[in-house]
Short mmCIF file of C-alpha atoms in Angstrom, two decimals:
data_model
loop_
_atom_site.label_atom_id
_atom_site.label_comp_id
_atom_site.label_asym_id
_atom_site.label_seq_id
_atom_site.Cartn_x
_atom_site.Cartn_y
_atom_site.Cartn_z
CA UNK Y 1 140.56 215.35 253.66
CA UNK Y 2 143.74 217.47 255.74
CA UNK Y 3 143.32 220.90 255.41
CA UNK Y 4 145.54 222.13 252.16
CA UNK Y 5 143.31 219.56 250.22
CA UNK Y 6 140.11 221.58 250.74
CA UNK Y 7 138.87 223.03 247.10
CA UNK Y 8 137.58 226.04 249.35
CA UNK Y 9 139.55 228.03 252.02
CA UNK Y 10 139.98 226.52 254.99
CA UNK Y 11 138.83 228.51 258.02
CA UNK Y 12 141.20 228.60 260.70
CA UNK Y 13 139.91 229.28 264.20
CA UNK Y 14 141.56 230.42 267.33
CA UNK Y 15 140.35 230.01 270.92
CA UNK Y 16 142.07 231.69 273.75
CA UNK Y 17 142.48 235.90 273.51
CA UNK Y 18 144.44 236.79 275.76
CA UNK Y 19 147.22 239.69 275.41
CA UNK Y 20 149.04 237.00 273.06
CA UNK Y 21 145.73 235.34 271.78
CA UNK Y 22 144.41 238.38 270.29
CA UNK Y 23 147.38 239.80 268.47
CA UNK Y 24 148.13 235.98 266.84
CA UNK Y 25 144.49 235.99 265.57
CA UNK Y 26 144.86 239.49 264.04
CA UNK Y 27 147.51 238.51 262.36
CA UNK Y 28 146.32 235.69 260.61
CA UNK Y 29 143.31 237.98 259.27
CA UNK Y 30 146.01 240.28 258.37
CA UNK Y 31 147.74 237.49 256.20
CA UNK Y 32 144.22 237.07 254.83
CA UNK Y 33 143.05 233.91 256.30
CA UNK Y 34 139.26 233.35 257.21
CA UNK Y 35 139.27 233.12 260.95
CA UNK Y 36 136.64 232.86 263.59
CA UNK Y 37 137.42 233.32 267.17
CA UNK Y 38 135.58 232.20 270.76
CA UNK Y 39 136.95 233.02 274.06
CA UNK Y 40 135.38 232.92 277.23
CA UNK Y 41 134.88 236.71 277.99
CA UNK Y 42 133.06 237.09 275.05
CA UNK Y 43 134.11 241.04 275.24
CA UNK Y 44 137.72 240.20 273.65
CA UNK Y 45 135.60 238.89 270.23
CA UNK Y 46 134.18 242.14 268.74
CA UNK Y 47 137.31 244.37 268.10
CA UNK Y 48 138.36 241.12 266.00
CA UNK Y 49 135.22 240.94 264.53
CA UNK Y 50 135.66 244.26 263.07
CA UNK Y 51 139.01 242.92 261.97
CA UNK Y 52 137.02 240.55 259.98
CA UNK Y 53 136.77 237.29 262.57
CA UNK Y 54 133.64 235.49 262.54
CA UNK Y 55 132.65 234.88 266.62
CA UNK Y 56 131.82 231.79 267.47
CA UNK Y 57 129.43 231.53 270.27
CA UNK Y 58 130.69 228.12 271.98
CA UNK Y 59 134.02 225.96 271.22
CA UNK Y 60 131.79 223.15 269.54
CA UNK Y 61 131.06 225.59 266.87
CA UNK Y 62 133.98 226.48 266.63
CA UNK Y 63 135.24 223.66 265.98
CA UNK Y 64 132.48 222.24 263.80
CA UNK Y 65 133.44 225.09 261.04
CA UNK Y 66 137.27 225.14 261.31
CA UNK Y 67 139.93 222.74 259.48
CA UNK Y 68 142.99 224.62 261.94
CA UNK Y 69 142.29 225.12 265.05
CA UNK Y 70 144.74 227.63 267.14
CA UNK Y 71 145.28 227.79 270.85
CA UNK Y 72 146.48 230.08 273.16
CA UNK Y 73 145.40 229.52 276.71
CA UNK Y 74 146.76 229.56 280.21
CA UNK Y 75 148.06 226.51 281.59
CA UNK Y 76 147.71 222.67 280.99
CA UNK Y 77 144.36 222.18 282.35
CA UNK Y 78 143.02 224.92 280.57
CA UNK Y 79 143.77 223.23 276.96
CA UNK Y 80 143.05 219.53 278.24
CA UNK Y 81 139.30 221.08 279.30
CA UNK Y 82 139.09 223.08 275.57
CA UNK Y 83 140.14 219.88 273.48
CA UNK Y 84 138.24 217.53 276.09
CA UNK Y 85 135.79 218.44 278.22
CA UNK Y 86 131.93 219.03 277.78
CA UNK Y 87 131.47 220.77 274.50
CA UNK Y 88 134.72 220.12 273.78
CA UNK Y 89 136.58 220.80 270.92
CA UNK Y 90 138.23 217.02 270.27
CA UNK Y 91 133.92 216.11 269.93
CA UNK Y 92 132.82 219.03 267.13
CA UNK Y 93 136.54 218.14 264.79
CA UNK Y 94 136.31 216.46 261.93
CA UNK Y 95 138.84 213.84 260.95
CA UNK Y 96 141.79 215.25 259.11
CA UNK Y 97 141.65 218.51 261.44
CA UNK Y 98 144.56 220.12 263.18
CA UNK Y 99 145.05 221.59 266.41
CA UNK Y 100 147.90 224.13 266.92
CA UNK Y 101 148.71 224.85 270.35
CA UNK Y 102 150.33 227.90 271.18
CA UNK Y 103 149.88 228.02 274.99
CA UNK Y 104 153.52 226.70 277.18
CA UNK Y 105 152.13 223.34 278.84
CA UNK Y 106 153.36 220.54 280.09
CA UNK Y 107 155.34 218.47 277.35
CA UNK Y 108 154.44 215.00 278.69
CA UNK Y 109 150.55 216.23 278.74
CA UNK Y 110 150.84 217.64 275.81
CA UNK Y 111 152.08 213.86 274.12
CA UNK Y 112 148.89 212.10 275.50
CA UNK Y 113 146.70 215.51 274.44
CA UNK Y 114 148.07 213.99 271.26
CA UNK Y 115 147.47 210.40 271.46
CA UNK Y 116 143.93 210.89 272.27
CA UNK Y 117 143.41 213.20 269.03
CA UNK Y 118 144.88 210.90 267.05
CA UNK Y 119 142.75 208.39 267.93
CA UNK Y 120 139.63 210.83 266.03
CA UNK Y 121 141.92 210.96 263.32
CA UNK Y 122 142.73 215.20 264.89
CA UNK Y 123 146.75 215.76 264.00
CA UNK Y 124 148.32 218.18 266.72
CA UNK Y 125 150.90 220.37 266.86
CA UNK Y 126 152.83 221.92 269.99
CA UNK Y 127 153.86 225.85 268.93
CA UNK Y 128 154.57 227.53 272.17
CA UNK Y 129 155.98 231.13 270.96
CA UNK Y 130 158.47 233.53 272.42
CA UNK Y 131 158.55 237.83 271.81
CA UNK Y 132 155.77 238.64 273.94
CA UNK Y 133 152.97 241.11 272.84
CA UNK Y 134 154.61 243.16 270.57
CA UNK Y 135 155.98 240.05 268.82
CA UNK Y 136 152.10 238.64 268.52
CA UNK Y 137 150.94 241.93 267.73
CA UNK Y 138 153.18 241.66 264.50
CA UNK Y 139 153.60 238.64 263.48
CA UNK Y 140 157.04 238.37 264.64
CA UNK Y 141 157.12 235.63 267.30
CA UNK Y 142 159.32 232.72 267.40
CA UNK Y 143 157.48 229.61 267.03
CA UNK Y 144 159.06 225.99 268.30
CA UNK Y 145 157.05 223.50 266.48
CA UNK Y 146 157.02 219.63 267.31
CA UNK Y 147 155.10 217.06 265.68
CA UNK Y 148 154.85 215.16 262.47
CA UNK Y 149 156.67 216.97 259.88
CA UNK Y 150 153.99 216.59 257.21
CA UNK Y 151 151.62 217.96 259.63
CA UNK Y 152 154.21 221.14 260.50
CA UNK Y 153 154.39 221.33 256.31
CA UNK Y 154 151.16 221.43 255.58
CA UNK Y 155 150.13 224.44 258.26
CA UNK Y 156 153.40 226.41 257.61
CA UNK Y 157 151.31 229.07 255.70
CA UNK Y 158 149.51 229.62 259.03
CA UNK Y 159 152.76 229.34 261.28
CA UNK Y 160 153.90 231.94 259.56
CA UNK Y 161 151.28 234.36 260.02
CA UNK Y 162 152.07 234.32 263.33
CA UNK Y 163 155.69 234.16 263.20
CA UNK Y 164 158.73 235.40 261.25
CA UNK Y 165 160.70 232.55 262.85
CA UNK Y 166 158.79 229.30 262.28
CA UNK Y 167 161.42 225.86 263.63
CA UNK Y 168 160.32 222.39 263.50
CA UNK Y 169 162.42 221.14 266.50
CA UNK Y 170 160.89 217.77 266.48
CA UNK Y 171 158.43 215.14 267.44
CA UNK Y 172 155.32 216.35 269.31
CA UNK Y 173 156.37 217.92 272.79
CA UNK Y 174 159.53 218.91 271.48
CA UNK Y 175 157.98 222.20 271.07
CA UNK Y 176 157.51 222.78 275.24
CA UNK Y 177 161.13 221.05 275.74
CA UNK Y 178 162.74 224.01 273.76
CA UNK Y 179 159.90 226.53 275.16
CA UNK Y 180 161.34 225.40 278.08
CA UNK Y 181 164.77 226.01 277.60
CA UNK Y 182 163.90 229.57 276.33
CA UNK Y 183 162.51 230.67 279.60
CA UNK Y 184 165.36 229.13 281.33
CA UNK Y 185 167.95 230.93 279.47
CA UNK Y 186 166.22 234.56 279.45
CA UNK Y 187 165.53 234.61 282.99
CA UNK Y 188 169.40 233.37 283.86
CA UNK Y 189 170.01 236.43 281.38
CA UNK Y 190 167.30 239.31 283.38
CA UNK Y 191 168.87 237.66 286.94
CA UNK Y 192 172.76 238.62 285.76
CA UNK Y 193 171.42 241.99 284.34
CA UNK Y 194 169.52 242.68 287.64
CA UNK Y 195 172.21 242.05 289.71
CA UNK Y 196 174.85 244.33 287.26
CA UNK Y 197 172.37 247.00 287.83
CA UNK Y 198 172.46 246.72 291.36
CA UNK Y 199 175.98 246.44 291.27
CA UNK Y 200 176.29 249.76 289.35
CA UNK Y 201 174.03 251.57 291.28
CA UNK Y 202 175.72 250.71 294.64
CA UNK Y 203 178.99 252.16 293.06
CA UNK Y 204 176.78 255.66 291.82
CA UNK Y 205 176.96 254.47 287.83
CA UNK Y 206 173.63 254.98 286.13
CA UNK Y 207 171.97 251.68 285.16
CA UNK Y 208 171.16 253.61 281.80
CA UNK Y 209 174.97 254.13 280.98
CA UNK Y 210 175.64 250.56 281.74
CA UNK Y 211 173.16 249.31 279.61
CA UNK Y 212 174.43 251.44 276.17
CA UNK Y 213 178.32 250.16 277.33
CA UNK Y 214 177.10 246.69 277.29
CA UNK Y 215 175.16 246.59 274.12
CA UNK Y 216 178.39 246.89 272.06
CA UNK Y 217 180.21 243.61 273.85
CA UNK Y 218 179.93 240.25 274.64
CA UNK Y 219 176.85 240.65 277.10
CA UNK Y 220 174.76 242.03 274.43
CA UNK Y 221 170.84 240.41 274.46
CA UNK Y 222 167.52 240.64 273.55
CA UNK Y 223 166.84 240.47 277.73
CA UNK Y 224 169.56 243.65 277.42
CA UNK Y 225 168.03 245.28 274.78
CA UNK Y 226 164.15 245.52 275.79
CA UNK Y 227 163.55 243.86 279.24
CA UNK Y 228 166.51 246.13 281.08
CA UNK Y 229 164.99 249.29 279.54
CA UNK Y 230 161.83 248.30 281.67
CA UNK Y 231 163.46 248.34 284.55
CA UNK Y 232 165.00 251.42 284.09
CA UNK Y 233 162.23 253.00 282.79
CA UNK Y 234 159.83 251.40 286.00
CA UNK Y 235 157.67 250.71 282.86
CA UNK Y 236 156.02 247.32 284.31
CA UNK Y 237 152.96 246.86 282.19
CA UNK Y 238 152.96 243.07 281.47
CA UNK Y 239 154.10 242.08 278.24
CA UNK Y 240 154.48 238.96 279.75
CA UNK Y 241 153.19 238.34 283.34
CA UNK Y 242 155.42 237.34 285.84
CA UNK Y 243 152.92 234.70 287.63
CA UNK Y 244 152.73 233.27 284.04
CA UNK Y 245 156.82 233.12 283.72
CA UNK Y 246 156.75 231.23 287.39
CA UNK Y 247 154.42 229.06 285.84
CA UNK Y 248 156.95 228.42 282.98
CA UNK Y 249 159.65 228.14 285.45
CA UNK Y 250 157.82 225.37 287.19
CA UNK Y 251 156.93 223.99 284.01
CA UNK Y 252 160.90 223.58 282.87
CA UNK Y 253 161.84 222.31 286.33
CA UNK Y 254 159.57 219.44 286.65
CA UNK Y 255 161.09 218.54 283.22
CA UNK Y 256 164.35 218.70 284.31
CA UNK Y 257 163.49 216.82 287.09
CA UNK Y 258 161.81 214.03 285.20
CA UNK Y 259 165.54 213.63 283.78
CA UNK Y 260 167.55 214.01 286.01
CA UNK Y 261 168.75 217.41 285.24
CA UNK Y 262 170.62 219.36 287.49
CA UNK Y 263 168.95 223.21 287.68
CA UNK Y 264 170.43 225.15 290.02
CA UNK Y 265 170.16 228.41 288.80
CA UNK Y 266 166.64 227.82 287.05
CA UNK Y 267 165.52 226.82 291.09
CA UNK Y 268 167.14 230.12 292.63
CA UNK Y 269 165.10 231.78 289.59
CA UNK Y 270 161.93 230.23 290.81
CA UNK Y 271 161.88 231.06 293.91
CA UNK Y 272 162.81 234.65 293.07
CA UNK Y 273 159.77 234.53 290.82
CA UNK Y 274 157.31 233.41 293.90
CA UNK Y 275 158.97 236.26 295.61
CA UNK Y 276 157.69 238.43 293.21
CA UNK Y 277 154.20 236.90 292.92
CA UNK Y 278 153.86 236.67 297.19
CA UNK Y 279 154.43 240.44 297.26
CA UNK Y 280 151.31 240.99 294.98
CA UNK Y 281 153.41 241.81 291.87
CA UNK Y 282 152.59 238.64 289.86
CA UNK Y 283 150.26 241.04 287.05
CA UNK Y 284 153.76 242.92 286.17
CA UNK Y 285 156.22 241.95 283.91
CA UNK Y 286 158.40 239.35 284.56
CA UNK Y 287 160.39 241.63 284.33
CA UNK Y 288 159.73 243.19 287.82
CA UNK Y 289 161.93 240.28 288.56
CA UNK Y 290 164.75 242.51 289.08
CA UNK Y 291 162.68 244.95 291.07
CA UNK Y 292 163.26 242.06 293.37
CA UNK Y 293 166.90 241.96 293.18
CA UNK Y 294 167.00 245.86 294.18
CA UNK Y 295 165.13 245.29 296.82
CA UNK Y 296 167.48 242.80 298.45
CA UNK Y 297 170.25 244.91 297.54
CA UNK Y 298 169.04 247.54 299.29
CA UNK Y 299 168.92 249.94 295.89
CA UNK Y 300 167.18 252.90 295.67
CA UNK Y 301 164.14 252.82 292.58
CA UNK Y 302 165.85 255.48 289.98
CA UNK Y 303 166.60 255.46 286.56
#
């Protein structure tokens, strides 16, 4: 039985919650579906629980009570050990269950992740999501969907608890591809903003007046709009970590790689990125990035 057959709601779980974890399970219980949560630092369960989450107290059981199964963990071997190691989540399943994975993994991992679910009759999904905290804490992230387009149909009501922009962009591991490409094309974006700051400042114009002048042309972003007011406001606080964006960085490279794909500016990127991470700065936001480019440049830390 999938899960929109079910004569009785069907409980939707969510493992991993993190900064993004715990705002996508709120708002699921927020669009009023039955959720229960595990993660491993049990302390991120109870304010969730007082949202209305049932804890689970391993993945197993998790799994055992849930028809959709979310997750939103770290890196690649962090899901394959969820879905398949001891107590694994793949084992507890039943047949005509659903995994959604929100994390950004590797897409050819992700495919055999896939293969071996389908084998227990599990569907997948690959959702990796872009707009950072404030996106999960509102249900307002982008989510880049692959896999079997019944499955995607059927667990639309649940994408879109998450997210006010829900694509299908293809076969399962098409999600990471374009995940992919959206890290590569916001960081090209902070990198040219970075520098235009430095730029400005080594002439004496305010990064801040820049900024407003190039909101109404042609260089207007969301990287413009909210990731260059952190660094002109030194307001680092990860939304989004930038050890987690090298991570991604490595992630779109070794896919680019794998086809050939010439990356030149996604390579200069990453290695700015370990720059940042080397000099302890890898819990900021990836932002920070252009704290980087100041300091090359020789640029004073002012607003």
């Amino acid at each position: 039985m999938s899960a929109t057959q079910s004569s009785s709601p069907v409980r939707v779980g969510f493992i991993g919650l993190g900064v993004m974890g715990r705002g996508m399970a709120g708002s699921l219980l927020r669009a009023g579906h039955a959720v229960t949560v595990f993660n491993r630092n049990a302390q991120a369960m109870p304010p969730l629980v007082e949202q209305g989450a049932q804890a689970a107290d391993s993945i197993a059981a998790l799994g055992a009570s849930c028809r959709v199964v979310f997750l939103c963990l770290s890196d690649t071997a962090a899901v394959e050990a969820v879905l398949f190691g001891e107590g694994g989540l793949a084992q507890a399943l039943a047949a005509g269950s659903t995994v959604i994975d929100t994390s950004t993994i590797s897409a050819p991992a992700t495919r055999g992740f896939a293969a071996r679910l389908a084998e227990r009759g599990v569907a997948m999904l690959d959702s990796p999501v872009s707009g950072g905290q404030q996106g999960a804490a509102t249900g307002s992230l982008s989510c880049m969907v692959g896999g079997d387009a019944a499955v995607f149909a059927a667990c639309l009501p649940y994408l879109q608890a998450i997210g006010s922009r829900v694509a299908h962009v293809g076969g399962i591991g098409a999600g990471q591809v374009v995940k992919a490409c959206n890290q590569v094309a916001v960081t090209g974006v902070m990198l040219g903003v970075a520098e235009a700051f430095a730029l400005a400042r080594r002439h004496d114009v305010a990064p801040a007046v820049v900024r407003e002048a190039l909101l109404g042309g042609a260089a207007r972003s969301m990287v413009l709009e909210k990731n260059a007011l952190r660094l002109i406001e030194r307001d680092f606080q990860p939304g989004f970590k930038a050890e987690l964006m090298r991570k991604d960085l490595r992630l779109a490279l070794q896919a680019g790689q794998d086809r050939g794909v010439f990356m030149p500016g996604a390579a200069l990127i990453a290695q700015l990125l370990e720059g940042v991470c080397s000099a302890g700065e890898g819990g900021l936001d990836w932002s920070a990035l252009g704290k980087l480019v100041e300091t090359l440049s020789g640029v004073e830390e002012q607003a």
